[in-house]
Amino acid sequence: MDETAHLDTFARDKLPPRELWPEFIFPLPELRFPPRLNCAAWLLDRHVEAGNGGRPCIRAPGLVWTYAELMHQSNRIAHVLVQDMGLAPGNRVLLRSANNPMMAACWFAVIKAGGIAVATMPLLRAKELSEVIAKAEVSHALCDARLAGELHAARRVCPTLRELRCFNSSGPDSVESLAAAKPLTFVNVDTAAGDICIIAFTSGTTGKPKGTMHFHRDLVAICECWPRHTLRANRDDVFIGSPPLAFTFGLGGLLLFPLAIGACAVLVEKTAPEMLLAAIAEFGATVCFTAPTSYRAMAPLAGTVELSRLRKCVSAGEALPAATRALWKERTGIEIIDGIGTTEMLHIFISADEAHARGGVTGKPVPGYVACVLDDDGREAPPGKVGRLAVKGPTGCRYLADERQAQYVHDGWNVTGDAYLVDAQGDFVFQARTDDMIISAGYNIAGPEVEGVLLAHPAVAECAVVGLPDPERGQVVTAFVVLKEPAAAGDALVKALQDFVKQSIAPYKYPRRVVFRASLPRTETGKLQRFRVREEDH
Ligand code: 3UK
């Protein structure tokens, strides 16, 4: 590997042992990287150098930044980090903010200065922040002033955190004030392509957070794979969406991918379905990234706003039910691009574009990646057989000092924890998380398949199908259902929903128990928290 630019080698020293790394493959010409690579230069400065500094780069309510303006602001903040905050290459810098332009500028500043960006979800509280800070030995933090309270609280138990500055604030000590006095130019730290650039903590719903480490070249690699081959947006596109930049789905979709092609990103803080829909209309967005439930919630309102410029809609984070795909298509005419990605792989690796999309199917490996389904003996399973999804590509899992590395990587494959099958057309079909498969009276039942049927029933707004302990069957298939009209709840509707499932799929999969709920527990990234659904029943 080429010589590191990091003076602080903490993260590099905490990489997993080589024998536990996944195999990395670079099967496309665009995946040949120079030995020295700072991804901020590639994503941002490159466009200014090419004479495109005047093109719009970041938009937000009441604001447009050109490529040159974002570059200048990040250069100035990079000086703040180095001069005022004493940042050394390789130091970890925590970023805490909703999606807004200053968050993007700070992210670039950290990367330009050779720091390692550790972005965190806005909803994290002091306890979770302190776990992340301790694990990554974070020394510096840049925080939106409106979210500083929890970080100040966390700091009391975080001796490694030496320097903290706030932005989106006008005080004399704010990042903006300090930055205003700095030069517009900054000499980017000449990082190796294989230097660590971000640590992304998994949005995992159970257990201690895992930090996944990604190199400068990894951030470029994901831009050259799925966006180039499947999304196929162009420089006139306007990207928008809901996932936080701290979630790699959002980092890619709302910052890296638009900038990689010289397009424009709209960053909005309020992303509840009706707000996102209004913002799509207001900014004339053409490419939208959000979660399946968000499309489902936006669909009934789609007729009330002007969406004529919207042309590409991306769904990830959890399985896209066929009913949601059909509903969105009916209301907007747009075929959703579904894709499975993970924090470990950095972004999407199996997907289908608009022309190849089919209900209930994720798609095929994205160019640059190979995938297969493994049986219980670790061999490739034949078509139609359910097994564990395994993938390799230019990116892959490298946990920061974590024994769970050996659970994710087997024989060079990244094993995501998802149960999948490959169908007769070679398409990958999601079944369930491996540990969410329901085993009832000897049958294997995938909750999401039953959910997919229930979502097609006109009375159902949202649902979750899980296995609950049962003395006779081991587990009993249980559906938690949120109704469009709560008053419709009752025995008659329970029976109607059960019959509806029995008529659509094998009858043994029908939910023997149906429980009506006002809402379902979800993460900040739109994922259903199945373990909470199960626990809350008792
Ligand atoms: C599930 C999906 C079916 C699946 C992510 C796009 O979600 C992302 O990363 P996470 O680490 O979670 C990974 C897990 O989420 N999942 C994600 N997308 C799909 N299941 N169909 C899908 N389309 O269980 C996977 O193992 O939070 C998604 C890009 C970047 C990401 N980090």
XYZ file of C-alpha atoms and ligand atoms in Angstrom:
570
model
C 0.000 0.000 0.000
C 1.165 3.515 -0.731
C 2.528 5.575 2.113
C -0.104 7.043 4.401
C -0.521 10.776 4.881
C -1.854 10.166 8.379
C 0.331 11.315 11.254
C -2.237 9.930 13.686
C -2.485 6.252 12.707
C -5.136 5.226 15.260
C -7.743 4.183 12.679
C -5.236 2.459 10.426
C -3.853 0.551 13.414
C -7.375 -0.590 14.266
C -8.100 -2.094 10.832
C -9.031 -5.780 11.020
C -6.214 -8.293 10.464
C -5.595 -8.843 6.742
C -6.866 -12.427 6.806
C -10.278 -11.146 7.894
C -10.582 -8.570 5.118
C -13.045 -9.293 2.354
C -11.658 -9.791 -1.127
C -11.653 -6.515 -3.075
C -12.195 -6.646 -6.827
C -11.859 -3.853 -9.395
C -13.420 -5.320 -12.542
C -14.072 -2.025 -14.384
C -11.568 0.371 -15.990
C -13.109 3.257 -14.021
C -12.076 1.478 -10.795
C -8.338 2.020 -11.426
C -7.264 4.640 -8.927
C -4.049 6.650 -8.695
C -1.940 5.902 -5.599
C -2.506 9.415 -4.214
C -6.146 10.393 -3.993
C -8.040 12.867 -1.854
C -11.697 12.274 -2.659
C -12.631 15.887 -1.811
C -10.405 17.075 -4.647
C -12.049 14.603 -7.009
C -15.610 15.370 -5.906
C -15.339 19.146 -5.558
C -12.141 20.967 -6.644
C -12.031 19.070 -9.953
C -15.158 20.869 -11.202
C -13.800 24.308 -10.323
C -10.514 23.473 -12.064
C -12.486 22.382 -15.132
C -14.132 25.805 -15.322
C -17.468 24.755 -13.809
C -17.086 26.701 -10.562
C -20.111 28.841 -11.416
C -22.542 25.951 -11.655
C -25.038 25.380 -8.818
C -23.819 22.767 -6.355
C -25.819 22.959 -3.118
C -29.296 24.371 -2.636
C -31.320 24.768 0.539
C -34.243 26.978 1.574
C -33.160 30.526 0.673
C -29.663 29.557 -0.508
C -27.682 28.502 -3.592
C -23.962 27.690 -3.402
C -21.989 27.233 -6.587
C -19.174 24.696 -6.800
C -16.686 27.513 -6.219
C -18.609 28.756 -3.185
C -18.753 25.306 -1.566
C -15.046 24.824 -2.282
C -14.133 28.213 -0.785
C -16.223 27.639 2.311
C -14.704 24.173 2.861
C -11.197 25.513 2.290
C -11.754 28.162 4.931
C -13.165 25.645 7.413
C -10.198 23.364 6.707
C -7.969 26.241 7.890
C -10.101 26.563 11.023
C -9.630 22.862 11.702
C -5.873 22.989 11.217
C -4.965 26.433 12.605
C -7.547 27.069 15.299
C -8.368 23.512 16.329
C -4.990 21.825 15.816
C -6.203 19.024 13.556
C -3.554 16.540 12.407
C -4.087 14.172 9.460
C -5.746 10.966 10.662
C -7.560 12.614 13.617
C -11.238 11.705 13.866
C -13.701 14.582 13.578
C -17.270 14.131 14.713
C -19.915 15.901 12.634
C -23.360 16.409 14.100
C -26.058 18.099 12.084
C -29.200 17.684 10.055
C -28.684 17.846 6.280
C -27.772 21.443 5.436
C -25.089 23.310 3.453
C -22.771 23.945 6.406
C -22.803 20.234 7.237
C -21.643 19.547 3.669
C -18.956 22.257 3.850
C -17.653 20.888 7.169
C -17.606 17.350 5.771
C -15.435 18.480 2.862
C -13.228 20.527 5.181
C -12.445 17.460 7.300
C -11.574 15.361 4.240
C -9.462 18.117 2.665
C -7.474 18.449 5.894
C -6.808 14.694 5.934
C -9.109 14.116 8.895
C -11.466 11.173 9.218
C -15.112 12.236 9.192
C -17.376 10.546 11.734
C -20.842 11.819 10.885
C -23.619 11.094 13.376
C -27.391 11.036 13.100
C -29.119 14.153 14.483
C -31.360 12.113 16.780
C -28.480 10.503 18.716
C -28.458 11.352 22.412
C -25.492 11.924 24.725
C -25.140 8.251 25.599
C -24.947 7.097 21.975
C -22.667 9.998 21.036
C -20.293 9.142 23.856
C -20.112 5.512 22.653
C -19.179 6.641 19.150
C -16.642 9.175 20.454
C -15.019 6.597 22.737
C -14.895 3.877 20.094
C -13.382 6.105 17.380
C -11.292 8.150 19.865
C -12.744 11.295 18.381
C -10.599 14.369 19.129
C -12.497 17.149 17.299
C -16.145 17.975 16.679
C -18.094 20.339 14.447
C -21.710 20.589 15.522
C -24.821 22.445 14.427
C -25.458 24.936 17.243
C -29.079 23.806 17.475
C -27.949 20.250 18.335
C -25.077 21.118 20.670
C -26.823 20.246 23.947
C -26.439 16.478 23.723
C -22.846 16.787 22.526
C -21.908 19.043 25.448
C -23.481 16.458 27.748
C -21.544 13.637 26.068
C -18.303 15.581 26.310
C -18.304 15.333 30.101
C -17.508 11.623 29.817
C -15.318 11.889 26.693
C -11.723 12.780 27.555
C -10.501 12.292 23.951
C -12.719 15.093 22.612
C -10.425 18.140 22.794
C -11.927 20.664 20.382
C -15.552 21.514 19.652
C -16.891 24.350 17.484
C -20.457 25.074 16.435
C -21.812 26.161 13.075
C -25.100 27.581 11.803
C -24.596 30.217 14.476
C -23.378 33.805 14.364
C -21.327 34.058 17.561
C -17.676 35.237 17.372
C -16.476 31.672 18.072
C -18.702 30.033 15.485
C -17.211 28.092 12.592
C -18.553 30.725 10.178
C -16.957 33.632 12.042
C -13.603 31.900 12.316
C -13.797 30.804 8.678
C -14.539 34.319 7.418
C -11.006 35.401 8.363
C -9.289 32.562 6.484
C -8.002 32.388 2.905
C -10.204 30.960 0.130
C -7.556 28.460 -0.919
C -6.300 25.397 0.927
C -3.706 22.825 -0.084
C -5.480 19.489 0.342
C -3.608 16.886 2.350
C -2.082 14.496 -0.182
C -3.734 11.341 1.112
C -3.117 7.831 -0.195
C -6.047 6.257 -2.056
C -5.965 3.684 0.743
C -6.050 6.161 3.614
C -9.161 5.999 5.786
C -11.501 8.854 5.012
C -14.719 8.171 6.922
C -15.892 5.974 9.769
C -19.591 5.266 9.335
C -21.372 3.765 12.303
C -24.021 1.209 11.436
C -27.587 2.258 11.937
C -28.000 -1.248 13.334
C -30.986 -1.777 15.556
C -29.337 -4.070 18.093
C -26.034 -4.330 19.921
C -23.160 -1.882 20.277
C -22.550 0.363 17.261
C -20.036 -0.910 14.724
C -17.727 1.569 13.003
C -17.117 0.756 9.347
C -13.958 2.263 7.863
C -13.830 3.423 4.268
C -10.901 4.708 2.200
C -10.711 7.721 -0.101
C -10.822 5.355 -3.052
C -13.995 3.686 -1.696
C -15.935 6.946 -1.869
C -14.902 7.390 -5.493
C -15.556 3.697 -6.261
C -19.221 3.887 -5.238
C -19.699 6.876 -7.571
C -18.291 4.842 -10.467
C -20.539 1.811 -9.908
C -24.239 2.139 -9.138
C -24.764 5.815 -10.106
C -22.879 5.511 -13.389
C -24.428 2.208 -14.473
C -27.880 2.073 -12.874
C -29.012 5.548 -11.813
C -27.555 7.313 -14.879
C -28.291 10.879 -13.782
C -26.599 13.849 -15.452
C -25.163 17.274 -14.556
C -28.534 18.996 -14.981
C -30.214 16.785 -12.400
C -31.301 18.143 -9.030
C -30.966 15.571 -6.235
C -33.086 15.590 -3.087
C -34.064 13.154 -0.362
C -34.516 12.263 3.272
C -31.659 10.051 4.520
C -29.207 11.842 6.838
C -25.691 12.466 5.483
C -24.559 10.434 8.492
C -26.186 7.381 6.870
C -24.126 6.271 3.885
C -27.337 5.960 1.815
C -27.744 9.718 2.294
C -24.048 10.576 1.987
C -23.929 8.901 -1.418
C -27.329 9.929 -2.729
C -27.338 13.522 -1.506
C -23.677 14.554 -1.628
C -21.233 12.202 -3.378
C -23.324 11.177 -6.399
C -24.574 14.617 -7.417
C -21.126 16.154 -6.990
C -19.357 13.327 -8.817
C -21.207 14.353 -11.992
C -21.332 18.119 -11.439
C -25.057 18.109 -10.623
C -26.901 19.969 -7.856
C -27.912 18.674 -4.406
C -30.814 20.072 -2.400
C -30.220 19.659 1.325
C -33.324 19.920 3.478
C -33.594 19.405 7.224
C -37.280 18.575 7.424
C -37.909 15.339 5.572
C -41.239 14.014 6.836
C -43.159 12.765 3.767
C -45.324 15.863 3.248
C -42.292 18.160 3.723
C -40.162 16.168 1.302
C -42.931 16.215 -1.276
C -43.308 19.993 -0.935
C -39.529 20.424 -1.269
C -39.412 18.267 -4.426
C -41.958 20.649 -5.958
C -40.352 23.853 -4.631
C -36.843 23.021 -5.876
C -37.925 21.246 -9.047
C -35.998 18.171 -7.924
C -35.455 15.494 -10.559
C -33.880 12.646 -8.513
C -35.241 11.576 -5.125
C -33.707 9.245 -2.508
C -35.870 7.981 0.324
C -37.123 4.856 2.122
C -40.041 2.614 1.068
C -42.370 3.874 3.824
C -41.750 7.444 2.712
C -42.875 6.662 -0.859
C -45.947 4.942 0.564
C -46.790 7.950 2.720
C -46.135 10.467 -0.098
C -48.184 8.601 -2.721
C -51.677 9.760 -1.684
C -50.455 13.397 -1.631
C -48.594 13.244 -4.945
C -51.519 14.716 -6.880
C -51.541 17.878 -4.749
C -48.117 19.219 -5.813
C -46.188 19.884 -9.012
C -43.880 16.908 -9.584
C -43.439 17.211 -13.326
C -39.633 17.539 -13.170
C -39.180 14.460 -10.972
C -37.842 11.617 -13.108
C -35.867 9.168 -10.941
C -36.908 7.794 -7.540
C -34.559 5.618 -5.508
C -35.579 3.387 -2.617
C -33.252 1.638 -0.160
C -32.849 0.891 3.527
C -35.357 -1.915 3.578
C -37.236 -4.051 1.092
C -39.553 -2.198 -1.268
C -42.953 -3.962 -1.177
C -44.479 -4.615 -4.616
C -47.618 -2.753 -3.483
C -45.600 0.391 -2.735
C -43.843 0.233 -6.101
C -47.228 -0.135 -7.858
C -48.843 2.663 -5.846
C -46.021 5.147 -6.596
C -46.107 4.261 -10.267
C -49.867 4.743 -10.374
C -49.681 8.172 -8.683
C -46.578 9.577 -10.400
C -45.892 7.397 -13.424
C -42.389 6.728 -12.047
C -40.912 3.228 -11.710
C -38.863 3.212 -8.490
C -35.193 2.156 -8.640
C -34.777 -0.205 -5.675
C -31.308 -1.123 -4.430
C -29.840 -2.939 -1.466
C -26.838 -1.390 0.182
C -25.216 -1.673 3.580
C -23.035 0.572 5.702
C -20.304 -2.079 5.464
C -20.378 -2.044 1.634
C -20.828 1.757 1.720
C -23.623 1.858 -0.864
C -25.915 -0.053 -3.243
C -24.583 -3.293 -4.785
C -27.732 -5.042 -6.098
C -30.336 -3.009 -7.977
C -32.467 -2.676 -11.098
C -32.968 0.414 -13.221
C -36.412 1.619 -14.328
C -36.432 -0.629 -17.390
C -35.567 -3.812 -15.472
C -37.460 -3.210 -12.226
C -40.011 -5.822 -11.128
C -42.276 -5.860 -8.092
C -40.859 -7.735 -5.112
C -37.419 -8.169 -6.689
C -34.241 -6.226 -5.803
C -32.441 -6.860 -9.110
C -28.970 -7.941 -10.250
C -25.467 -7.206 -8.964
C -24.413 -3.681 -9.904
C -21.464 -3.547 -12.354
C -18.318 -3.693 -10.207
C -19.869 -6.172 -7.754
C -20.527 -9.906 -7.770
C -23.080 -11.560 -5.515
C -24.396 -15.018 -4.760
C -26.583 -16.873 -2.300
C -24.745 -19.291 0.011
C -26.291 -22.449 1.457
C -25.681 -23.717 4.993
C -22.407 -25.345 3.899
C -21.090 -22.100 2.417
C -21.597 -23.261 -1.187
C -23.463 -21.346 -3.868
C -27.154 -22.267 -3.609
C -29.056 -23.234 -6.782
C -31.750 -20.890 -8.194
C -34.901 -20.757 -6.109
C -33.196 -21.845 -2.904
C -33.100 -19.429 0.044
C -29.692 -18.782 1.601
C -27.376 -16.080 2.886
C -26.586 -13.167 0.593
C -22.844 -12.779 -0.109
C -21.190 -10.000 -2.100
C -17.801 -8.657 -3.127
C -16.688 -5.595 -5.015
C -14.353 -2.589 -4.837
C -15.740 -1.752 -1.370
C -16.270 -4.005 1.644
C -16.382 -4.510 5.361
C -13.554 -3.254 7.592
C -14.812 -2.767 11.133
C -12.927 -0.591 13.567
C -11.553 -2.980 16.238
C -14.520 -5.341 16.335
C -14.742 -9.122 16.722
C -17.852 -9.053 14.591
C -15.587 -8.714 11.506
C -15.432 -12.525 11.425
C -19.240 -12.682 11.345
C -19.532 -10.369 8.342
C -16.666 -11.708 6.236
C -16.444 -15.378 5.240
C -13.869 -16.646 2.722
C -13.506 -13.175 1.259
C -17.278 -12.688 0.874
C -19.200 -9.953 2.667
C -22.174 -11.744 4.235
C -24.814 -9.126 4.929
C -27.164 -11.059 7.216
C -29.938 -11.101 4.636
C -31.802 -14.190 3.439
C -32.174 -14.033 -0.343
C -32.891 -16.276 -3.309
C -31.934 -15.961 -6.966
C -34.916 -16.542 -9.255
C -35.034 -18.155 -12.703
C -34.189 -14.819 -14.385
C -31.084 -14.375 -12.223
C -32.731 -11.673 -10.140
C -32.066 -11.443 -6.408
C -35.233 -11.646 -4.291
C -35.144 -10.458 -0.676
C -36.746 -12.767 1.906
C -35.925 -11.386 5.355
C -33.023 -10.568 7.616
C -31.494 -13.981 8.386
C -32.384 -13.692 12.063
C -35.912 -12.472 11.277
C -37.016 -15.592 9.364
C -40.100 -16.960 11.107
C -40.092 -20.695 11.781
C -43.645 -21.827 12.484
C -44.727 -25.486 12.721
C -41.679 -26.452 10.664
C -42.267 -23.912 7.876
C -39.825 -21.097 7.069
C -41.804 -17.927 6.555
C -40.416 -14.551 5.527
C -42.290 -11.751 7.315
C -41.726 -9.220 4.486
C -43.538 -11.479 1.998
C -46.650 -11.508 4.178
C -46.294 -7.744 4.725
C -46.171 -7.311 0.969
C -49.566 -8.977 0.632
C -51.179 -7.093 3.512
C -49.971 -3.752 2.105
C -52.021 -4.452 -1.020
C -55.219 -4.539 1.088
C -57.056 -1.207 0.893
C -57.526 -0.917 4.670
C -53.801 -1.200 5.500
C -51.518 1.823 5.916
C -48.457 0.053 7.358
C -47.700 -3.361 8.807
C -45.056 -5.561 10.375
C -45.173 -9.354 10.351
C -43.032 -11.131 12.954
C -42.851 -14.497 14.701
C -43.898 -14.547 18.355
C -43.117 -17.460 20.682
C -45.823 -20.117 20.676
C -45.904 -23.366 22.666
C -47.372 -25.425 19.837
C -45.840 -23.975 16.690
C -42.544 -22.653 18.037
C -43.449 -19.289 16.554
C -46.770 -17.907 15.440
C -47.010 -15.545 12.488
C -48.268 -12.253 13.904
C -49.219 -9.170 11.936
C -49.095 -5.727 13.536
C -51.256 -3.523 11.364
C -51.693 0.254 11.198
C -55.031 1.012 9.551
C -55.839 3.917 7.277
C -59.122 4.211 9.232
C -58.443 3.132 12.834
C -62.184 2.831 13.486
C -62.379 -0.109 11.077
C -60.503 -2.349 13.571
C -62.407 -5.423 14.708
C -62.838 -9.169 14.344
C -64.417 -8.846 10.913
C -61.388 -7.016 9.562
C -59.006 -9.523 11.189
C -60.806 -12.296 9.329
C -60.834 -10.308 6.087
C -57.068 -9.671 6.289
C -56.351 -13.329 7.051
C -58.474 -14.471 4.109
C -56.798 -11.890 1.891
C -53.381 -13.410 2.680
C -54.612 -16.997 2.247
C -55.926 -16.135 -1.213
C -52.667 -14.549 -2.335
C -49.882 -16.836 -1.023
C -49.510 -20.294 0.535
C -52.131 -20.467 3.302
C -49.677 -21.677 5.987
C -48.104 -18.176 5.862
C -51.250 -16.351 6.997
C -51.050 -14.354 10.235
C -52.817 -16.369 12.929
C -52.674 -13.290 15.110
C -53.504 -9.778 13.919
C -52.899 -6.844 16.268
C -53.963 -3.302 15.386
C -51.536 -0.519 16.243
C -51.532 3.273 15.963
C -47.930 3.301 14.640
C -44.846 1.095 14.236
C -41.372 1.699 15.716
C -38.861 2.853 13.098
C -35.252 4.061 13.111
C -34.157 7.475 11.909
C -33.281 5.787 8.640
C -36.800 4.450 8.074
C -36.135 0.870 9.099
C -38.764 -1.094 10.939
C -37.459 -2.150 14.365
C -38.724 -5.725 14.367
C -37.163 -6.555 17.728
C -39.164 -3.703 19.278
C -42.353 -4.846 17.589
C -41.776 -8.293 19.099
C -40.838 -7.039 22.564
C -43.650 -4.532 22.878
C -46.207 -7.264 22.467
C -45.436 -8.854 25.815
C -31.493 -3.844 4.511
C -32.554 -3.770 2.246
C -34.029 -5.141 1.121
C -30.761 -5.158 4.434
C -27.993 1.271 3.016
C -28.377 1.777 0.678
O -29.625 0.328 4.469
C -28.453 0.591 4.279
O -27.461 0.270 5.180
P -27.662 -0.310 6.665
O -26.325 -0.712 7.138
O -28.612 -1.588 6.513
C -28.309 -2.650 5.648
C -29.455 -3.643 5.634
O -30.685 -2.980 5.298
N -31.728 -3.242 3.190
C -31.193 -2.118 2.699
N -31.660 -1.868 1.461
C -32.522 -2.881 1.149
N -33.300 -4.883 2.227
N -34.051 -4.328 0.034
C -33.334 -3.188 0.006
N -33.363 -2.387 -1.070
O -31.169 -5.946 5.518
C -29.301 -4.732 4.587
O -28.463 -5.772 5.033
O -28.421 0.661 7.498
C -28.785 1.189 1.874
C -27.185 2.460 0.609
C -26.380 2.557 1.731
C -26.792 1.962 2.937
N -25.971 2.084 4.028
